[in-house]
Amino acid sequence: MDDIAADPSHPRYASLLMRHRLEVAEERGMLAGSAMIAHGRGEAFDYLLGERTTESARSASLQALAYLRHAKRPVLSVNGNVAALASDAMLRLAAFLSCPLEVNIFYRTPERMKAILSFIDERKAALDLDVKVLGHAPDATIPGLKGPRAACHKEGILASDVILVPLEDGDRCEALVKMGKTVVVIDLNPLSRSAKLASVTIVDELSRALETMLEASETMSELTIDTSYDHQAVLSAGLQEMLNGLNED
Ligand code: ATP
Ligand code: MG
C-alpha cells in the first residue's frame, strides 16, 4: 500500500510515507477533518526530537509492553489516524498479545467507522492474522464522556485493565484513567493532557514506538514491569531531549 513515488533515500522519506498514508486514508473516508492538524502537531514535535527514538522513549515502550503482556484483559484502541498510519503494526501487536483491537474514534459517524473497519479487515486478511476487531457494535459507554465519544464494547475497552490508546485526546484519556485502568499513550507532545494524565506515555512517533515494542516482543524473553518507573521523569526527559536538540550544532 506504500507504493509511493518518493525515494527511500530521501531524508524526509519516513515523514513523506506517513503523509501519503494519511492521504490514502482521507480518500477512503477514514479521517475526521482535524486529522491533518493533529498529525501536523505531532510532526512538529518529532522534528524537535530529531525524528529518532530516544532512550527515555525506549524505556517507556518497554514498560508499556510489560504492562500489556502482564494484563488480564489488554486491549488496543485504534482511531482514524492510528488505522491510517499503523494498522499493520497494531494488528501484529494484538496478535502477539492475543488481545482485541477496538476501533474507537472521537468524531464517530457510521461512515467513518465502516471505512476504518473495512481497512483494518483488509490489512488483517493481507497479513493473515487471527485478531478480534471490535468497534462495529458498541454496547457500553465510558463513564464521564458525553454522546458518541463514550461508545465502546463491553468485552473490549470497558472490561480492559490495561489499554493502549495511541494519539488519544486528553478528555478520553482522563476518563479511562478515572475508570482505574492502566492507560498507555503514544504521543509526541510531552505537554499534552493525554501525555500528562496517562500511566505510561511513550514520547515517540507512533510507528517507531510500535516497532520498538514489536522488536522487543520478538527478542526479549522476559518482560518485567519496572516498579521504580517514574512517569514524570520520563516525560521531562522527552521534553529535555527536544530542548537539547535546539542547542546542538
Ligand atoms: P490533548 O487533548 O491530550 O491535550 P491535543 O488536543 O493537543 O492533546 P489531540 O489532537 O487531541 O491533541 O491528539 C493528537 C496528539 O497526537 C497530539 O498531541 C500530537 O502531538 C500527537 N501525534 C500526532 N501524530 C502523531 C504520531 N504520528 N506519533 C505520535 N504522536 C502523534
Ligand atoms: Mg485534544
Short mmCIF file of C-alpha atoms and ligand atoms in Angstrom, two decimals:
data_model
loop_
_atom_site.label_atom_id
_atom_site.label_comp_id
_atom_site.label_asym_id
_atom_site.label_seq_id
_atom_site.Cartn_x
_atom_site.Cartn_y
_atom_site.Cartn_z
CA MET A 1 0.00 0.00 0.00
CA ASP A 2 3.03 2.22 0.23
CA ASP A 3 4.00 2.31 -3.43
CA ILE A 4 4.74 5.99 -3.38
CA ALA A 5 6.94 7.71 -5.86
CA ALA A 6 9.17 9.06 -3.06
CA ASP A 7 12.72 7.79 -2.96
CA PRO A 8 13.55 5.83 0.23
CA SER A 9 16.90 7.59 0.38
CA HIS A 10 15.14 10.95 0.63
CA PRO A 11 15.97 12.47 4.04
CA ARG A 12 12.28 13.01 4.73
CA TYR A 13 11.16 9.64 3.41
CA ALA A 14 9.59 8.36 6.65
CA SER A 15 7.70 11.62 7.04
CA LEU A 16 6.55 11.59 3.40
CA LEU A 17 5.42 8.00 3.75
CA MET A 18 3.26 8.85 6.77
CA ARG A 19 1.74 11.79 4.93
CA HIS A 20 1.00 9.53 1.99
CA ARG A 21 -0.74 7.03 4.26
CA LEU A 22 -2.92 9.83 5.62
CA GLU A 23 -3.80 10.96 2.09
CA VAL A 24 -4.90 7.45 1.18
CA ALA A 25 -6.95 7.20 4.37
CA GLU A 26 -8.52 10.59 3.70
CA GLU A 27 -9.59 9.40 0.23
CA ARG A 28 -11.15 6.31 1.80
CA GLY A 29 -13.19 8.44 4.22
CA MET A 30 -11.37 7.24 7.33
CA LEU A 31 -10.36 10.60 8.76
CA ALA A 32 -12.05 13.46 10.57
CA GLY A 33 -11.46 17.00 9.36
CA SER A 34 -8.99 17.66 12.16
CA ALA A 35 -6.81 14.60 11.45
CA MET A 36 -4.20 16.50 9.45
CA ILE A 37 -3.96 19.16 12.15
CA ALA A 38 -3.30 16.51 14.81
CA HIS A 39 -0.68 14.93 12.58
CA GLY A 40 0.99 18.26 11.92
CA ARG A 41 1.26 18.93 15.62
CA GLY A 42 2.93 15.56 16.05
CA GLU A 43 5.34 16.23 13.18
CA ALA A 44 6.46 19.49 14.75
CA PHE A 45 7.40 17.74 17.99
CA ASP A 46 9.10 14.94 16.08
CA TYR A 47 11.22 17.49 14.24
CA LEU A 48 12.39 18.84 17.60
CA LEU A 49 13.14 15.31 18.73
CA GLY A 50 15.31 14.74 15.66
CA GLU A 51 12.87 12.10 14.35
CA ARG A 52 14.51 9.38 16.38
CA THR A 53 13.67 7.13 19.30
CA THR A 54 15.29 8.44 22.46
CA GLU A 55 16.43 6.28 25.38
CA SER A 56 13.57 7.52 27.55
CA ALA A 57 11.05 6.71 24.81
CA ARG A 58 12.53 3.24 24.51
CA SER A 59 12.23 2.64 28.26
CA ALA A 60 8.60 3.82 28.12
CA SER A 61 7.88 1.44 25.23
CA LEU A 62 9.33 -1.49 27.16
CA GLN A 63 7.36 -0.58 30.27
CA ALA A 64 4.21 -0.30 28.14
CA LEU A 65 4.82 -3.70 26.61
CA ALA A 66 5.44 -5.24 30.02
CA TYR A 67 2.11 -3.87 31.33
CA LEU A 68 0.27 -5.14 28.27
CA ARG A 69 1.95 -8.54 28.49
CA HIS A 70 1.04 -8.98 32.15
CA ALA A 71 -2.51 -7.65 31.78
CA LYS A 72 -5.54 -9.86 32.33
CA ARG A 73 -7.55 -8.10 29.65
CA PRO A 74 -5.37 -5.92 27.45
CA VAL A 75 -6.95 -4.02 24.58
CA LEU A 76 -5.54 -1.83 21.81
CA SER A 77 -7.63 1.18 20.81
CA VAL A 78 -7.46 2.44 17.23
CA ASN A 79 -8.66 5.79 15.89
CA GLY A 80 -8.60 7.12 12.33
CA ASN A 81 -5.00 8.35 12.35
CA VAL A 82 -3.73 5.17 14.01
CA ALA A 83 -5.55 2.99 11.46
CA ALA A 84 -4.13 5.09 8.63
CA LEU A 85 -0.55 5.14 9.88
CA ALA A 86 -0.05 1.85 11.64
CA SER A 87 -2.78 -0.76 11.09
CA ASP A 88 -0.25 -3.48 10.34
CA ALA A 89 1.83 -2.86 13.45
CA MET A 90 -1.27 -2.63 15.68
CA LEU A 91 -2.57 -5.91 14.28
CA ARG A 92 0.79 -7.59 14.85
CA LEU A 93 0.95 -6.33 18.41
CA ALA A 94 -2.61 -7.53 19.08
CA ALA A 95 -1.70 -10.94 17.66
CA PHE A 96 1.36 -11.14 19.92
CA LEU A 97 -0.71 -10.19 22.97
CA SER A 98 -3.72 -12.31 21.89
CA CYS A 99 -5.95 -9.33 22.59
CA PRO A 100 -8.63 -7.44 20.68
CA LEU A 101 -8.27 -4.25 18.70
CA GLU A 102 -11.13 -1.82 19.22
CA VAL A 103 -11.86 0.94 16.77
CA ASN A 104 -12.86 3.91 18.87
CA ILE A 105 -12.99 7.32 17.29
CA PHE A 106 -13.50 10.81 18.62
CA TYR A 107 -15.84 12.08 15.89
CA ARG A 108 -17.89 8.92 15.42
CA THR A 109 -20.01 8.60 12.28
CA PRO A 110 -21.26 5.31 10.83
CA GLU A 111 -19.45 6.06 7.55
CA ARG A 112 -16.06 6.65 9.15
CA MET A 113 -16.41 3.62 11.40
CA LYS A 114 -17.23 1.48 8.37
CA ALA A 115 -14.30 2.88 6.38
CA ILE A 116 -11.82 2.23 9.22
CA LEU A 117 -13.15 -1.25 10.00
CA SER A 118 -13.01 -2.32 6.37
CA PHE A 119 -9.44 -1.01 6.00
CA ILE A 120 -8.35 -2.97 9.10
CA ASP A 121 -10.12 -6.08 7.82
CA GLU A 122 -8.22 -5.79 4.54
CA ARG A 123 -4.89 -5.49 6.34
CA LYS A 124 -5.77 -8.37 8.67
CA ALA A 125 -6.50 -10.60 5.68
CA ALA A 126 -3.33 -9.49 3.91
CA LEU A 127 -1.23 -10.31 6.98
CA ASP A 128 -3.22 -13.46 7.67
CA LEU A 129 -3.54 -12.70 11.38
CA ASP A 130 -6.11 -14.00 13.82
CA VAL A 131 -7.16 -10.86 15.72
CA LYS A 132 -10.58 -9.94 17.06
CA VAL A 133 -11.56 -6.50 15.81
CA LEU A 134 -14.25 -4.63 17.78
CA GLY A 135 -16.00 -1.32 17.26
CA HIS A 136 -18.82 -2.37 14.95
CA ALA A 137 -21.46 -2.80 17.67
CA PRO A 138 -20.73 -0.82 20.83
CA ASP A 139 -22.83 -1.98 23.77
CA ALA A 140 -21.37 0.08 26.64
CA THR A 141 -20.27 3.60 27.49
CA ILE A 142 -17.18 5.12 29.07
CA PRO A 143 -18.39 6.94 32.22
CA GLY A 144 -17.81 10.68 32.23
CA LEU A 145 -17.94 11.18 28.46
CA LYS A 146 -20.91 12.53 26.54
CA GLY A 147 -22.50 11.38 23.28
CA PRO A 148 -20.95 9.10 20.66
CA ARG A 149 -17.45 9.72 22.08
CA ALA A 150 -18.37 7.46 25.01
CA ALA A 151 -19.39 4.42 22.96
CA CYS A 152 -17.35 1.25 23.45
CA HIS A 153 -17.58 -2.53 23.67
CA LYS A 154 -18.28 -4.26 26.97
CA GLU A 155 -15.87 -7.09 26.18
CA GLY A 156 -13.27 -4.66 24.83
CA ILE A 157 -12.45 -1.24 26.25
CA LEU A 158 -14.97 -1.37 29.11
CA ALA A 159 -13.62 -4.59 30.63
CA SER A 160 -9.94 -3.92 29.89
CA ASP A 161 -7.41 -3.50 32.69
CA VAL A 162 -4.57 -2.21 30.50
CA ILE A 163 -5.31 -0.18 27.39
CA LEU A 164 -3.08 1.22 24.67
CA VAL A 165 -4.57 4.42 23.28
CA PRO A 166 -2.15 5.96 20.79
CA LEU A 167 -2.75 9.62 19.87
CA GLU A 168 -5.62 9.89 22.32
CA ASP A 169 -7.49 13.04 23.19
CA GLY A 170 -6.93 14.33 26.72
CA ASP A 171 -10.56 14.09 27.81
CA ARG A 172 -10.89 10.46 26.89
CA CYS A 173 -7.55 9.60 28.40
CA GLU A 174 -8.68 11.18 31.65
CA ALA A 175 -11.97 9.23 31.60
CA LEU A 176 -10.11 5.94 31.12
CA VAL A 177 -7.68 6.72 33.95
CA LYS A 178 -10.65 7.54 36.20
CA MET A 179 -12.04 4.07 35.48
CA GLY A 180 -8.92 2.70 37.17
CA LYS A 181 -7.26 1.36 34.03
CA THR A 182 -3.56 1.39 33.30
CA VAL A 183 -3.51 3.72 30.30
CA VAL A 184 -0.64 3.69 27.83
CA VAL A 185 -0.43 6.65 25.47
CA ILE A 186 1.83 7.25 22.49
CA ASP A 187 2.12 10.99 21.98
CA LEU A 188 4.95 13.10 20.60
CA ASN A 189 3.77 16.06 22.63
CA PRO A 190 5.02 15.60 26.21
CA LEU A 191 2.91 18.60 27.25
CA SER A 192 -0.46 17.31 26.04
CA ARG A 193 -3.14 16.45 28.57
CA SER A 194 -3.02 12.83 27.44
CA ALA A 195 0.74 12.63 27.89
CA LYS A 196 0.49 14.03 31.41
CA LEU A 197 -2.54 12.01 32.54
CA ALA A 198 -1.56 8.58 31.24
CA SER A 199 0.04 5.83 33.34
CA VAL A 200 2.81 5.35 30.76
CA THR A 201 3.49 7.83 27.95
CA ILE A 202 5.73 7.00 25.03
CA VAL A 203 7.04 10.27 23.62
CA ASP A 204 7.82 8.90 20.19
CA GLU A 205 6.36 8.75 16.72
CA LEU A 206 3.59 6.13 16.55
CA SER A 207 5.16 3.72 14.05
CA ARG A 208 8.60 3.91 15.72
CA ALA A 209 7.10 3.23 19.16
CA LEU A 210 5.18 0.23 17.84
CA GLU A 211 8.32 -1.01 16.08
CA THR A 212 10.22 -0.87 19.38
CA MET A 213 7.50 -2.92 21.06
CA LEU A 214 7.27 -5.46 18.26
CA GLU A 215 11.02 -5.90 18.15
CA ALA A 216 11.15 -6.39 21.92
CA SER A 217 8.28 -8.86 21.75
CA GLU A 218 10.41 -10.99 19.44
CA THR A 219 13.78 -10.60 21.09
CA MET A 220 13.13 -10.29 24.82
CA SER A 221 12.08 -13.49 26.50
CA GLU A 222 11.27 -11.79 29.78
CA LEU A 223 9.29 -8.59 30.13
CA THR A 224 9.04 -7.31 33.65
CA ILE A 225 7.18 -4.25 34.90
CA ASP A 226 9.69 -1.80 36.35
CA THR A 227 8.29 -0.93 39.79
CA SER A 228 10.57 2.10 40.07
CA TYR A 229 9.36 3.53 36.74
CA ASP A 230 8.91 7.30 37.05
CA HIS A 231 6.29 8.64 34.62
CA GLN A 232 7.11 12.30 35.38
CA ALA A 233 10.84 11.79 34.91
CA VAL A 234 10.30 10.05 31.56
CA LEU A 235 8.08 12.90 30.36
CA SER A 236 10.61 15.50 31.46
CA ALA A 237 13.39 13.58 29.73
CA GLY A 238 11.37 13.67 26.49
CA LEU A 239 10.93 17.41 26.74
CA GLN A 240 14.60 17.86 27.65
CA GLU A 241 15.68 15.90 24.55
CA MET A 242 13.77 18.41 22.44
CA LEU A 243 15.43 21.34 24.16
CA ASN A 244 18.86 19.71 23.82
CA GLY A 245 18.26 19.30 20.10
CA LEU A 246 17.76 23.03 19.83
CA ASN A 247 21.17 23.65 21.39
CA GLU A 248 23.08 21.25 19.17
CA ASP A 249 25.37 22.27 16.28
P1 ATP B 1 -4.67 16.75 24.46
O1 ATP B 1 -6.13 16.61 24.15
O2 ATP B 1 -4.09 15.48 25.04
O3 ATP B 1 -4.29 17.94 25.28
P2 ATP B 1 -4.26 17.78 21.79
O4 ATP B 1 -5.67 18.26 21.85
O5 ATP B 1 -3.16 18.75 21.60
O6 ATP B 1 -3.91 16.88 23.07
P3 ATP B 1 -5.15 15.78 20.01
O7 ATP B 1 -5.50 16.28 18.66
O8 ATP B 1 -6.23 15.54 20.99
O9 ATP B 1 -4.07 16.74 20.64
O10 ATP B 1 -4.28 14.44 19.88
C1 ATP B 1 -3.27 14.29 18.97
C2 ATP B 1 -1.93 14.15 19.67
O11 ATP B 1 -1.19 13.18 18.98
C3 ATP B 1 -1.08 15.42 19.64
O12 ATP B 1 -0.57 15.66 20.92
C4 ATP B 1 0.08 15.11 18.67
O13 ATP B 1 1.30 15.66 19.13
C5 ATP B 1 0.13 13.62 18.69
N1 ATP B 1 0.53 12.97 17.43
C6 ATP B 1 0.04 13.20 16.19
N2 ATP B 1 0.57 12.37 15.28
C7 ATP B 1 1.43 11.57 15.96
C8 ATP B 1 2.27 10.46 15.57
N3 ATP B 1 2.35 10.02 14.32
N4 ATP B 1 3.01 9.86 16.54
C9 ATP B 1 2.93 10.27 17.83
N5 ATP B 1 2.15 11.30 18.26
C10 ATP B 1 1.41 11.94 17.33
MG MG B 2 -7.31 17.09 22.50
#
